[in-house]
Amino acid sequence: MNHVKDYRQQRGLSQLKLAQTVGVARQTINLIENGKYNPSLKLCLGIAKALGTDLNSLFWEE
Amino acid sequence: MNHVKDYRQQRGLSQLKLAQTVGVARQTINLIENGKYNPSLKLCLGIAKALGTDLNSLFWEE
DNA sequence: TCGAAATGTCACTTATAATTGACACCTTTA
DNA sequence: TAAAGGTGTCAATTATAAGTGACATTTCGA
């Protein structure tokens, strides 16, 4: 899994708001948060920047 | 860009060897190293683990 | 300096990420 | 009690990641 939902909620953002910031559809954010698929690197980078964090914090499991 | 090529060469691996370890085609590694496209998160994770490093080291630019 | 391994790239196909529109369900507030 | 915002999910389409086979060039050790 990943930590997108946690970080998004900590920032008080809706899925829609995050999606608009990153420039993707709301459904795409929803699917990523629920582990339903495998986002592209570019999208991961966009989400990390929009949430003021980095790739490891959101997507890395030791 | 990214640092896949640097890390791979430091480990003395060919594109083919890394591709086999990760389970993708050699061309896929070549395209990623040359910034020709946008790999999936799953593939980025596989490459990071195969090279004994992490997402930020390979793909994060401040 | 020859030959093999490694790399870069092409065309084509297949798998899947991502989009769009829609609907049901839930919670909160007027 | 109903209206609005937020979420989860569905089906259908489009965009693109990834695979396959092939070939030319470069690199490097015997």
mmCIF file of C-alpha atoms (C1' of nucleotides) in Angstrom:
data_model
loop_
_atom_site.group_PDB
_atom_site.id
_atom_site.type_symbol
_atom_site.label_atom_id
_atom_site.label_comp_id
_atom_site.label_asym_id
_atom_site.label_seq_id
_atom_site.Cartn_x
_atom_site.Cartn_y
_atom_site.Cartn_z
ATOM 1 C CA MET A 1 0.000 0.000 0.000
ATOM 2 C CA ASN A 2 0.929 3.685 0.143
ATOM 3 C CA HIS A 3 0.401 6.704 2.378
ATOM 4 C CA VAL A 4 -1.266 9.113 -0.024
ATOM 5 C CA LYS A 5 -4.576 9.149 1.846
ATOM 6 C CA ASP A 6 -2.905 9.879 5.191
ATOM 7 C CA TYR A 7 -0.847 12.745 3.852
ATOM 8 C CA ARG A 8 -3.789 14.186 1.887
ATOM 9 C CA GLN A 9 -6.074 14.146 4.918
ATOM 10 C CA GLN A 10 -3.391 15.717 7.104
ATOM 11 C CA ARG A 11 -3.364 18.613 4.613
ATOM 12 C CA GLY A 12 -7.164 18.888 4.734
ATOM 13 C CA LEU A 13 -7.518 18.244 1.000
ATOM 14 C CA SER A 14 -10.353 16.400 -0.732
ATOM 15 C CA GLN A 15 -9.600 13.830 -3.430
ATOM 16 C CA LEU A 16 -11.020 16.323 -5.921
ATOM 17 C CA LYS A 17 -8.782 19.171 -4.774
ATOM 18 C CA LEU A 18 -5.665 17.002 -4.898
ATOM 19 C CA ALA A 19 -6.652 15.683 -8.317
ATOM 20 C CA GLN A 20 -7.091 19.225 -9.651
ATOM 21 C CA THR A 21 -3.768 20.332 -8.200
ATOM 22 C CA VAL A 22 -1.950 17.394 -9.742
ATOM 23 C CA GLY A 23 -3.936 17.587 -12.984
ATOM 24 C CA VAL A 24 -5.620 14.182 -13.065
ATOM 25 C CA ALA A 25 -9.147 12.834 -12.616
ATOM 26 C CA ARG A 26 -10.551 12.362 -9.120
ATOM 27 C CA GLN A 27 -11.003 8.659 -9.822
ATOM 28 C CA THR A 28 -7.299 8.306 -10.425
ATOM 29 C CA ILE A 29 -6.525 9.589 -6.929
ATOM 30 C CA ASN A 30 -9.184 7.343 -5.450
ATOM 31 C CA LEU A 31 -7.779 4.252 -7.154
ATOM 32 C CA ILE A 32 -4.243 5.023 -6.032
ATOM 33 C CA GLU A 33 -5.315 5.590 -2.422
ATOM 34 C CA ASN A 34 -7.119 2.265 -2.437
ATOM 35 C CA GLY A 35 -4.231 0.386 -4.017
ATOM 36 C CA LYS A 36 -6.234 -0.539 -7.092
ATOM 37 C CA TYR A 37 -3.441 0.260 -9.448
ATOM 38 C CA ASN A 38 0.003 1.223 -10.272
ATOM 39 C CA PRO A 39 0.508 4.956 -10.965
ATOM 40 C CA SER A 40 3.215 6.343 -13.239
ATOM 41 C CA LEU A 41 6.380 7.874 -11.823
ATOM 42 C CA LYS A 42 5.365 11.279 -13.158
ATOM 43 C CA LEU A 43 2.090 11.097 -11.272
ATOM 44 C CA CYS A 44 3.834 9.948 -8.086
ATOM 45 C CA LEU A 45 6.175 12.928 -8.352
ATOM 46 C CA GLY A 46 3.223 15.284 -8.860
ATOM 47 C CA ILE A 47 1.397 13.915 -5.830
ATOM 48 C CA ALA A 48 4.509 14.121 -3.660
ATOM 49 C CA LYS A 49 5.085 17.754 -4.607
ATOM 50 C CA ALA A 50 1.404 18.658 -4.176
ATOM 51 C CA LEU A 51 1.491 17.195 -0.669
ATOM 52 C CA GLY A 52 4.825 18.793 0.219
ATOM 53 C CA THR A 53 6.587 15.486 0.724
ATOM 54 C CA ASP A 54 8.687 13.022 -1.289
ATOM 55 C CA LEU A 55 8.557 9.626 -2.992
ATOM 56 C CA ASN A 56 9.939 7.566 -0.131
ATOM 57 C CA SER A 57 7.504 9.021 2.400
ATOM 58 C CA LEU A 58 4.512 8.166 0.232
ATOM 59 C CA PHE A 59 5.494 4.979 -1.560
ATOM 60 C CA TRP A 60 8.516 3.284 0.000
ATOM 61 C CA GLU A 61 8.188 0.252 2.293
ATOM 62 C CA GLU A 62 11.400 -1.170 3.697
ATOM 63 C CA MET B 1 16.200 12.829 -15.442
ATOM 64 C CA ASN B 2 16.989 9.957 -13.072
ATOM 65 C CA HIS B 3 20.033 8.153 -11.682
ATOM 66 C CA VAL B 4 19.301 4.588 -12.732
ATOM 67 C CA LYS B 5 22.254 4.366 -15.109
ATOM 68 C CA ASP B 6 24.716 5.639 -12.492
ATOM 69 C CA TYR B 7 23.564 3.211 -9.835
ATOM 70 C CA ARG B 8 23.457 0.291 -12.278
ATOM 71 C CA GLN B 9 26.996 0.927 -13.504
ATOM 72 C CA GLN B 10 28.269 1.298 -9.953
ATOM 73 C CA ARG B 11 26.938 -2.233 -9.329
ATOM 74 C CA GLY B 12 28.620 -3.530 -12.494
ATOM 75 C CA LEU B 13 25.322 -4.647 -14.021
ATOM 76 C CA SER B 14 24.401 -4.602 -17.707
ATOM 77 C CA GLN B 15 21.004 -3.331 -18.843
ATOM 78 C CA LEU B 16 20.143 -6.955 -19.660
ATOM 79 C CA LYS B 17 21.100 -8.250 -16.216
ATOM 80 C CA LEU B 18 19.116 -5.535 -14.454
ATOM 81 C CA ALA B 19 16.156 -6.138 -16.754
ATOM 82 C CA GLN B 20 16.196 -9.861 -15.969
ATOM 83 C CA THR B 21 16.451 -9.223 -12.246
ATOM 84 C CA VAL B 22 13.532 -6.819 -12.323
ATOM 85 C CA GLY B 23 11.547 -8.939 -14.788
ATOM 86 C CA VAL B 24 11.164 -6.535 -17.699
ATOM 87 C CA ALA B 25 12.578 -6.239 -21.210
ATOM 88 C CA ARG B 26 16.028 -4.777 -21.746
ATOM 89 C CA GLN B 27 14.551 -2.043 -23.901
ATOM 90 C CA THR B 28 12.423 -0.899 -20.998
ATOM 91 C CA ILE B 29 15.526 -0.293 -18.870
ATOM 92 C CA ASN B 30 17.213 1.469 -21.764
ATOM 93 C CA LEU B 31 14.274 3.818 -22.296
ATOM 94 C CA ILE B 32 14.077 4.676 -18.614
ATOM 95 C CA GLU B 33 17.794 5.407 -18.371
ATOM 96 C CA ASN B 34 17.539 7.719 -21.344
ATOM 97 C CA GLY B 35 14.466 9.522 -20.042
ATOM 98 C CA LYS B 36 12.314 8.408 -22.968
ATOM 99 C CA TYR B 37 9.381 7.569 -20.799
ATOM 100 C CA ASN B 38 7.605 7.402 -17.603
ATOM 101 C CA PRO B 39 7.864 4.055 -15.746
ATOM 102 C CA SER B 40 5.220 2.708 -13.387
ATOM 103 C CA LEU B 41 5.645 2.907 -9.625
ATOM 104 C CA LYS B 42 5.876 -0.879 -9.417
ATOM 105 C CA LEU B 43 8.762 -0.886 -11.873
ATOM 106 C CA CYS B 44 10.503 1.956 -10.025
ATOM 107 C CA LEU B 45 10.222 -0.035 -6.789
ATOM 108 C CA GLY B 46 11.639 -3.125 -8.498
ATOM 109 C CA ILE B 47 14.589 -1.212 -9.883
ATOM 110 C CA ALA B 48 15.296 0.448 -6.537
ATOM 111 C CA LYS B 49 15.314 -2.899 -4.738
ATOM 112 C CA ALA B 50 17.411 -4.576 -7.437
ATOM 113 C CA LEU B 51 20.001 -1.811 -7.082
ATOM 114 C CA GLY B 52 19.925 -1.830 -3.290
ATOM 115 C CA THR B 53 18.694 1.732 -3.022
ATOM 116 C CA ASP B 54 15.374 3.607 -2.757
ATOM 117 C CA LEU B 55 12.954 5.770 -4.737
ATOM 118 C CA ASN B 56 14.298 9.143 -3.683
ATOM 119 C CA SER B 57 17.892 8.251 -4.539
ATOM 120 C CA LEU B 58 16.945 7.193 -8.050
ATOM 121 C CA PHE B 59 14.067 9.465 -9.003
ATOM 122 C CA TRP B 60 13.726 12.471 -6.697
ATOM 123 C CA GLU B 61 14.975 15.927 -7.670
ATOM 124 C CA GLU B 62 14.512 18.700 -5.149
ATOM 125 C "C1'" DT C 1 42.485 -6.170 -34.476
ATOM 126 C "C1'" DC C 2 39.030 -9.420 -34.174
ATOM 127 C "C1'" DG C 3 34.899 -11.037 -31.939
ATOM 128 C "C1'" DA C 4 31.583 -10.882 -28.396
ATOM 129 C "C1'" DA C 5 29.018 -8.262 -25.215
ATOM 130 C "C1'" DA C 6 26.650 -4.082 -24.516
ATOM 131 C "C1'" DT C 7 23.988 -0.340 -26.040
ATOM 132 C "C1'" DG C 8 20.675 2.615 -28.781
ATOM 133 C "C1'" DT C 9 16.896 2.521 -31.649
ATOM 134 C "C1'" DC C 10 13.166 1.055 -34.888
ATOM 135 C "C1'" DA C 11 8.328 -0.927 -35.971
ATOM 136 C "C1'" DC C 12 4.596 -3.334 -34.310
ATOM 137 C "C1'" DT C 13 1.626 -5.381 -30.840
ATOM 138 C "C1'" DT C 14 -0.423 -5.997 -26.182
ATOM 139 C "C1'" DA C 15 -1.412 -4.640 -21.475
ATOM 140 C "C1'" DT C 16 -2.876 -1.298 -18.576
ATOM 141 C "C1'" DA C 17 -2.843 3.564 -16.755
ATOM 142 C "C1'" DA C 18 -5.820 7.375 -16.963
ATOM 143 C "C1'" DT C 19 -10.118 9.853 -18.608
ATOM 144 C "C1'" DT C 20 -15.052 10.750 -18.693
ATOM 145 C "C1'" DG C 21 -19.722 10.438 -17.147
ATOM 146 C "C1'" DA C 22 -22.640 8.494 -14.142
ATOM 147 C "C1'" DC C 23 -24.781 6.684 -9.885
ATOM 148 C "C1'" DA C 24 -25.345 5.151 -4.913
ATOM 149 C "C1'" DC C 25 -24.148 5.941 -0.284
ATOM 150 C "C1'" DC C 26 -22.812 8.668 3.664
ATOM 151 C "C1'" DT C 27 -22.229 12.768 6.564
ATOM 152 C "C1'" DT C 28 -23.056 17.470 7.661
ATOM 153 C "C1'" DT C 29 -25.625 21.589 7.799
ATOM 154 C "C1'" DA C 30 -29.419 24.843 6.520
ATOM 155 C "C1'" DT D 1 -35.830 16.755 5.393
ATOM 156 C "C1'" DA D 2 -33.460 18.003 1.683
ATOM 157 C "C1'" DA D 3 -29.407 19.901 -0.404
ATOM 158 C "C1'" DA D 4 -24.392 19.723 -0.955
ATOM 159 C "C1'" DG D 5 -19.783 17.870 -0.507
ATOM 160 C "C1'" DG D 6 -17.063 13.855 -0.224
ATOM 161 C "C1'" DT D 7 -16.231 9.072 -1.325
ATOM 162 C "C1'" DG D 8 -16.316 4.388 -3.699
ATOM 163 C "C1'" DT D 9 -17.267 2.165 -7.820
ATOM 164 C "C1'" DC D 10 -19.004 0.943 -12.473
ATOM 165 C "C1'" DA D 11 -18.611 0.803 -17.754
ATOM 166 C "C1'" DA D 12 -16.562 2.450 -21.826
ATOM 167 C "C1'" DT D 13 -12.958 4.889 -24.203
ATOM 168 C "C1'" DT D 14 -8.243 6.862 -25.080
ATOM 169 C "C1'" DA D 15 -3.356 7.363 -24.146
ATOM 170 C "C1'" DT D 16 0.732 5.312 -23.271
ATOM 171 C "C1'" DA D 17 3.753 1.910 -20.747
ATOM 172 C "C1'" DA D 18 5.818 -2.350 -21.735
ATOM 173 C "C1'" DG D 19 6.878 -6.485 -24.662
ATOM 174 C "C1'" DT D 20 8.941 -8.725 -28.882
ATOM 175 C "C1'" DG D 21 12.078 -9.212 -32.595
ATOM 176 C "C1'" DA D 22 15.413 -7.239 -35.158
ATOM 177 C "C1'" DC D 23 19.487 -4.590 -36.638
ATOM 178 C "C1'" DA D 24 23.477 -1.114 -36.514
ATOM 179 C "C1'" DT D 25 26.914 0.825 -33.793
ATOM 180 C "C1'" DT D 26 29.964 1.166 -29.938
ATOM 181 C "C1'" DT D 27 32.938 -0.710 -26.350
ATOM 182 C "C1'" DC D 28 36.331 -3.681 -24.585
ATOM 183 C "C1'" DG D 29 38.992 -7.779 -23.536
ATOM 184 C "C1'" DA D 30 41.677 -11.788 -25.631
#
